[in-house]
PDB file of C-alpha atoms and ligand atoms in Angstrom:
ATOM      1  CA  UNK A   1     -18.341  17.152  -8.500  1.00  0.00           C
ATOM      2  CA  UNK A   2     -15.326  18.188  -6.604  1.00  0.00           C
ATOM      3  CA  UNK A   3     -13.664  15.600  -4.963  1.00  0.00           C
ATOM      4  CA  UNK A   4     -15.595  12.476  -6.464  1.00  0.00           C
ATOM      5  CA  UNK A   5     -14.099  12.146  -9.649  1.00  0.00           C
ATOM      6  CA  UNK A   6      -9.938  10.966 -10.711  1.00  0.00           C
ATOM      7  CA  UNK A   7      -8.372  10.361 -13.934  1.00  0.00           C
ATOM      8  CA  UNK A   8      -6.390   7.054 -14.582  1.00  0.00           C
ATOM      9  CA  UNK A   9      -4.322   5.476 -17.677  1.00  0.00           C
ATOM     10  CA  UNK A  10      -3.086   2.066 -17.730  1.00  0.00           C
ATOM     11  CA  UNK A  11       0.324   2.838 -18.857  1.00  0.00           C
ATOM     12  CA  UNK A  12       2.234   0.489 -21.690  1.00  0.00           C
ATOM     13  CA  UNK A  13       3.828  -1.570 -19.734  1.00  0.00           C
ATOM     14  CA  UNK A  14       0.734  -2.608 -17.321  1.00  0.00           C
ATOM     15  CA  UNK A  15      -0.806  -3.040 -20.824  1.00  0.00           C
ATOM     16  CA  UNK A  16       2.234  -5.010 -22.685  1.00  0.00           C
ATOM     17  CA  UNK A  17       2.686  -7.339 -19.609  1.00  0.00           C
ATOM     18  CA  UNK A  18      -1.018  -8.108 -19.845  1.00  0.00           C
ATOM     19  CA  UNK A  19      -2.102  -6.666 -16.345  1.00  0.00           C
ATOM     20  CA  UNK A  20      -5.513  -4.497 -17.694  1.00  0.00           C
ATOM     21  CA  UNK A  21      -7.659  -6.945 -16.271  1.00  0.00           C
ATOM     22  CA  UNK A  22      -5.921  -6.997 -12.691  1.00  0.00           C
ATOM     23  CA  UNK A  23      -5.595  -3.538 -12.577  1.00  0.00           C
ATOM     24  CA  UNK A  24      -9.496  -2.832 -13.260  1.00  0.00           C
ATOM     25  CA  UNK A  25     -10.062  -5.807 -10.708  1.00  0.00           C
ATOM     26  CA  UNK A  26      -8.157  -3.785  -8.444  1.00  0.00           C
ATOM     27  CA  UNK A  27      -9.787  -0.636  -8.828  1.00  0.00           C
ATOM     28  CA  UNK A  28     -13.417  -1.876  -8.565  1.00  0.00           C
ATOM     29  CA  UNK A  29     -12.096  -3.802  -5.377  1.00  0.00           C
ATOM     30  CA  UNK A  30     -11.264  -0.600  -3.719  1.00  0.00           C
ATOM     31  CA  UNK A  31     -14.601   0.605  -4.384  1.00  0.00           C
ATOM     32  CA  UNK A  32     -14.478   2.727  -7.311  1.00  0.00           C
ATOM     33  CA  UNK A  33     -17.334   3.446 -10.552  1.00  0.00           C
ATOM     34  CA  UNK A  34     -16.005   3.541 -13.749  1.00  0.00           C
ATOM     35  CA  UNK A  35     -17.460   7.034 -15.695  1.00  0.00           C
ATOM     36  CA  UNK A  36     -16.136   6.735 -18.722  1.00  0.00           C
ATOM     37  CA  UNK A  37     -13.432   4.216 -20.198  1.00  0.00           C
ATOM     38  CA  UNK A  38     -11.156   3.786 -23.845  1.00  0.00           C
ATOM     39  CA  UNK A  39      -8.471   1.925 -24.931  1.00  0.00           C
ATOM     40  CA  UNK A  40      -6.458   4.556 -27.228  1.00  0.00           C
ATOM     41  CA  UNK A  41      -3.074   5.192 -28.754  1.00  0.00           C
ATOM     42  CA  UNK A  42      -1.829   8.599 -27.619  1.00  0.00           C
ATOM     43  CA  UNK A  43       0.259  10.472 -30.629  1.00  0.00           C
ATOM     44  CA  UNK A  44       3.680  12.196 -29.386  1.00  0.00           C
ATOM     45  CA  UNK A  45       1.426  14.891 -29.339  1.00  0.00           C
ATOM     46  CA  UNK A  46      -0.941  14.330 -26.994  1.00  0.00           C
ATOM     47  CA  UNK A  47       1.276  12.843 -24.738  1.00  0.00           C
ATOM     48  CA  UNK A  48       3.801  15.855 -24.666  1.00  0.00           C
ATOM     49  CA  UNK A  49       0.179  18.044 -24.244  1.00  0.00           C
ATOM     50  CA  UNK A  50      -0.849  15.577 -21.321  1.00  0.00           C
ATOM     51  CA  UNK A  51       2.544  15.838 -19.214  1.00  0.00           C
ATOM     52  CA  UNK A  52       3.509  19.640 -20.493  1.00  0.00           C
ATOM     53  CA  UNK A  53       4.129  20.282 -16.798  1.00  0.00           C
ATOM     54  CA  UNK A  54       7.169  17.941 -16.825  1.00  0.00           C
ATOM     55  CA  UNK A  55       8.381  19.683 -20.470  1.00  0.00           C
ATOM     56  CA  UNK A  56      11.682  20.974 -17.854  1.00  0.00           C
ATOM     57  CA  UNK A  57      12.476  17.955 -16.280  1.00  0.00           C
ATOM     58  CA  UNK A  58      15.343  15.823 -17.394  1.00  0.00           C
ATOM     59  CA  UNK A  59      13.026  12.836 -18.403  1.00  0.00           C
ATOM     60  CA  UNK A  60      10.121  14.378 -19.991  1.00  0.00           C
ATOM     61  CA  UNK A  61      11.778  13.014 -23.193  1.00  0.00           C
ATOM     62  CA  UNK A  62      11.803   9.132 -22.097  1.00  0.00           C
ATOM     63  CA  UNK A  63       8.278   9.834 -20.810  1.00  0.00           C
ATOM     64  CA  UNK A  64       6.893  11.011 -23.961  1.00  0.00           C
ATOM     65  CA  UNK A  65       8.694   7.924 -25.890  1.00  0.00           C
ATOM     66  CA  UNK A  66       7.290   5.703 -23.666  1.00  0.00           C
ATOM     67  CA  UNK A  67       3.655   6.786 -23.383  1.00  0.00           C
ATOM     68  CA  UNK A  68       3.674   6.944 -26.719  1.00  0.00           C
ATOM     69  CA  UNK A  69       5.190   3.103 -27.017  1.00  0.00           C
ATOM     70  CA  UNK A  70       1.629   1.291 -27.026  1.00  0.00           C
ATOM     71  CA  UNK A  71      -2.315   1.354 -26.266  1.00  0.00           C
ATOM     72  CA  UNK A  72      -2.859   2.505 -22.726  1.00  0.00           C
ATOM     73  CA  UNK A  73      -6.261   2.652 -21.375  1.00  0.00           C
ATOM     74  CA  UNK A  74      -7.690   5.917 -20.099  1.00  0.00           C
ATOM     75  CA  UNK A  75     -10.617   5.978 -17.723  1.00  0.00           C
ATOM     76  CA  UNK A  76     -12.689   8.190 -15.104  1.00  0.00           C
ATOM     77  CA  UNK A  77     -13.422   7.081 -12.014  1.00  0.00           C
ATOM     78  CA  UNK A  78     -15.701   7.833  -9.328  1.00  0.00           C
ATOM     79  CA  UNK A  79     -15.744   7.607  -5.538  1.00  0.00           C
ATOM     80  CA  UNK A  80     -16.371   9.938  -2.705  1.00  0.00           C
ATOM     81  CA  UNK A  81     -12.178  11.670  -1.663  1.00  0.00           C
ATOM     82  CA  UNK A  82     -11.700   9.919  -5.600  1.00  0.00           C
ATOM     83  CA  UNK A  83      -7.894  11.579  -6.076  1.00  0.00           C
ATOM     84  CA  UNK A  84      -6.803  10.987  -2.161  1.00  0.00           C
ATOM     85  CA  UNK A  85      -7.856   7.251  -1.794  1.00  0.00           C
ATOM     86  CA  UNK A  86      -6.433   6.511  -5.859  1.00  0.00           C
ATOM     87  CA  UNK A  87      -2.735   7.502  -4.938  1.00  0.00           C
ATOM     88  CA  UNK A  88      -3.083   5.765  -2.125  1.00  0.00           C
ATOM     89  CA  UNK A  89      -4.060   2.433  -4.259  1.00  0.00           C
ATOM     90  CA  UNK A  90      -1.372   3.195  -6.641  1.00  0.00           C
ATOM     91  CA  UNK A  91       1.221   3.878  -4.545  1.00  0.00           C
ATOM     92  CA  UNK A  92       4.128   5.818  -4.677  1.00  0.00           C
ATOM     93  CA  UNK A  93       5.926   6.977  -8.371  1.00  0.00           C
ATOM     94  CA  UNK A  94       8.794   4.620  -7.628  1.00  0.00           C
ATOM     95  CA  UNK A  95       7.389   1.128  -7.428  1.00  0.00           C
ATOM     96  CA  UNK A  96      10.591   0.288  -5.228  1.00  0.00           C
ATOM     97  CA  UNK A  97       9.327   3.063  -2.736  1.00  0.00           C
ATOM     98  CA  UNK A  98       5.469   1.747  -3.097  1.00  0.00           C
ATOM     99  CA  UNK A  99       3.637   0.004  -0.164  1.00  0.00           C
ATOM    100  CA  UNK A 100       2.713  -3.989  -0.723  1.00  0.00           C
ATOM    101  CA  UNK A 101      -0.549  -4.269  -2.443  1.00  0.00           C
ATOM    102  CA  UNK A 102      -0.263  -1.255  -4.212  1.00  0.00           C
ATOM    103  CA  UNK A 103      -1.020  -1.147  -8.125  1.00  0.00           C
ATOM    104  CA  UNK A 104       2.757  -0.014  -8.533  1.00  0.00           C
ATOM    105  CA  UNK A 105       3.930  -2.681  -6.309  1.00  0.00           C
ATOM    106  CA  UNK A 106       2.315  -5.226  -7.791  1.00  0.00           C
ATOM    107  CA  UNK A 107       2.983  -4.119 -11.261  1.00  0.00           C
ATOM    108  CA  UNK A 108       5.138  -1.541 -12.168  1.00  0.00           C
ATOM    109  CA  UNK A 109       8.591  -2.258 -13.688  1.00  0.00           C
ATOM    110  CA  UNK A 110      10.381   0.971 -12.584  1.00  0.00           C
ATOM    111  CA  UNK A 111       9.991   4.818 -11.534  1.00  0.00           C
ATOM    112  CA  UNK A 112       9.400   5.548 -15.428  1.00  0.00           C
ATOM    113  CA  UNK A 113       7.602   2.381 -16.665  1.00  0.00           C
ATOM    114  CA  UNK A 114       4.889   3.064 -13.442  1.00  0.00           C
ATOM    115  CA  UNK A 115       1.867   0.977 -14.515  1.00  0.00           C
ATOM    116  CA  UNK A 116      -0.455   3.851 -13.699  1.00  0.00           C
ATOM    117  CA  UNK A 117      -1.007   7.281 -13.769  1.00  0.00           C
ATOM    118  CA  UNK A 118      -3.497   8.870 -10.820  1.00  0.00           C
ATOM    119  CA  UNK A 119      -4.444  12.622 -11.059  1.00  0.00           C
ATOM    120  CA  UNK A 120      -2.742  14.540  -8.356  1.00  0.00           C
ATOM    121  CA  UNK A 121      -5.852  16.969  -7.575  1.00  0.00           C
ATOM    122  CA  UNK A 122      -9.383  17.434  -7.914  1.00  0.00           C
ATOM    123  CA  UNK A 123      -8.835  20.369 -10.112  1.00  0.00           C
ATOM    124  CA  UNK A 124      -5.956  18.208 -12.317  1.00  0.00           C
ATOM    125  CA  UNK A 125      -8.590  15.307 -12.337  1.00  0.00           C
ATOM    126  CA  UNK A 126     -11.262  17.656 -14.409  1.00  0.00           C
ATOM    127  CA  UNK A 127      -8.727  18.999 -16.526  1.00  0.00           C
ATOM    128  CA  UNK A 128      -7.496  15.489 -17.243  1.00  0.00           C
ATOM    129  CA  UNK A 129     -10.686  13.742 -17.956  1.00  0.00           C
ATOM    130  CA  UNK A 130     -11.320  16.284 -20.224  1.00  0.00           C
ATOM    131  CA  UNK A 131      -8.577  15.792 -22.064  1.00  0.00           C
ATOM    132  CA  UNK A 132      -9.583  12.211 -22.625  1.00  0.00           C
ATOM    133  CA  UNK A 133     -13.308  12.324 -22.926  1.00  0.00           C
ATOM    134  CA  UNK A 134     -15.972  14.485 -24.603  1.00  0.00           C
ATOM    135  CA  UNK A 135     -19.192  14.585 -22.070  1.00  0.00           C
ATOM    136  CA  UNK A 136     -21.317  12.102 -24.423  1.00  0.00           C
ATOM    137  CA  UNK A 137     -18.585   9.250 -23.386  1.00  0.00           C
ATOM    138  CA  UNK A 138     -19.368   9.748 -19.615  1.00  0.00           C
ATOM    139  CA  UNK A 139     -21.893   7.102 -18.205  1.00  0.00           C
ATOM    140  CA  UNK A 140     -22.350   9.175 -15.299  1.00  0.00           C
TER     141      UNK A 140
HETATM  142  P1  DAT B 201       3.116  10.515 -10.505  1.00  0.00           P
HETATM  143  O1  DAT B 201       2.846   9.753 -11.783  1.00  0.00           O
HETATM  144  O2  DAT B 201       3.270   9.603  -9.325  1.00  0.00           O
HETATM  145  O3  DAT B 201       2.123  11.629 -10.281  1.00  0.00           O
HETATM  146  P2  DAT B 201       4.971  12.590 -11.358  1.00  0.00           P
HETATM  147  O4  DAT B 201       3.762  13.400 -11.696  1.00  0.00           O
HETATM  148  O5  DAT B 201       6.032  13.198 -10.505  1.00  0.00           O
HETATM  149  O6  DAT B 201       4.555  11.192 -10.687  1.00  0.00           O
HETATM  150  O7  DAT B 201       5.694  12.134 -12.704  1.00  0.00           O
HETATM  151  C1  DAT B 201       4.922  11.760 -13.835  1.00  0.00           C
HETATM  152  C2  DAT B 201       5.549  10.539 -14.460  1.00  0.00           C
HETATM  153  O8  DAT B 201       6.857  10.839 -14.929  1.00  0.00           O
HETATM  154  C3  DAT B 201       5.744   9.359 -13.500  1.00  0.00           C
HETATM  155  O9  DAT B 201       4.576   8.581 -13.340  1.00  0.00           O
HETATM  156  C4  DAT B 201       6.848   8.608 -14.170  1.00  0.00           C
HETATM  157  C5  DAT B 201       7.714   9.713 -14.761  1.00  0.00           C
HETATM  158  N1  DAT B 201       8.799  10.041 -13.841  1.00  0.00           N
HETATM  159  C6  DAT B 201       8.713  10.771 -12.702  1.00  0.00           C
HETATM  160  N2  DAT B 201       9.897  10.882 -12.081  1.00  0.00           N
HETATM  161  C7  DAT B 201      10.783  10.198 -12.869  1.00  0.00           C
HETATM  162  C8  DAT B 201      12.177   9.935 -12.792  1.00  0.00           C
HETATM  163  N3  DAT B 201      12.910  10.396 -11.784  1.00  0.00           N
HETATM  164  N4  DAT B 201      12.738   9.178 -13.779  1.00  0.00           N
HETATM  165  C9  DAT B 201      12.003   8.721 -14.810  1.00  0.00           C
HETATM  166  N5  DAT B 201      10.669   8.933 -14.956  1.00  0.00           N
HETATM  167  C10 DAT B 201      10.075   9.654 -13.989  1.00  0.00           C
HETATM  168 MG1   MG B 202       1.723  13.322 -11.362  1.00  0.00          MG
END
């Protein structure tokens, strides 16, 4: 289902500062279905697995520590141009850089405590949600 389907966590600090329920608002608002949804502890693990494309970069350490710091929730969701229109409704990685009434705007603390994570392509999306979710958890 090529361009229909993203990949989204609530990060630890959206989660922490108590924002699930205004992020989800936020995301059915814009017109997205929920597929398939958990609230989950990632080991360091999985979270090195999950950003292995950042292994090089100078904060992949600090990333790992802090996705790894509490519960995030990780979900599927589905709209038609899915990846496109959810980094548009999360805004740009640094929250000071984001547009007002983006997700990051509204609740991100900084570039590396960024509230949400939004796959970056339809391909990424797949691999993601598969990362998260067996096919039996998908609704849809
Ligand atoms: P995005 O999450 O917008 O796709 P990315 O893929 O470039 O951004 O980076 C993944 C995450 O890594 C990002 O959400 C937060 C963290 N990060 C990125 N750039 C950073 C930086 N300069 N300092 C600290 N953390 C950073
Ligand atoms: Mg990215």
């Amino acid at each position: 289902m090529a361009g229909k389907r993203t990949f989204t966590m609530i990060k630890p600090d959206a989660v922490e500062n108590g924002n699930i329920g205004n992020i989800i608002q936020k995301i059915t608002d814009a017109g997205f279905g929920i597929s398939a949804m958990k609230y989950r502890q990632l080991t360091t693990y999985q979270a090195k697995e999950f950003y292995a494309v950042h292994a090089e970069r100078p904060f992949y350490g600090e990333l790992v520590e802090y996705m790894t710091s509490g519960p995030i929730v990780a979900a599927v969701l589905e709209k038609d141009n899915a990846v496109e229109d959810f980094r548009k409704l999360i805004g740009a990685t640094n929250p000071a850089e984001a547009e007002e009434g983006t997700i990051r705007k509204l609740y991100a603390e900084s570039i590396g405590r960024n509230a949400v994570h939004g796959s970056d392509s339809d391909e990424n999306a797949e691999i993601e949600a598969k990362f998260h979710f067996g096919q039996e958890e998908f609704v849809n």
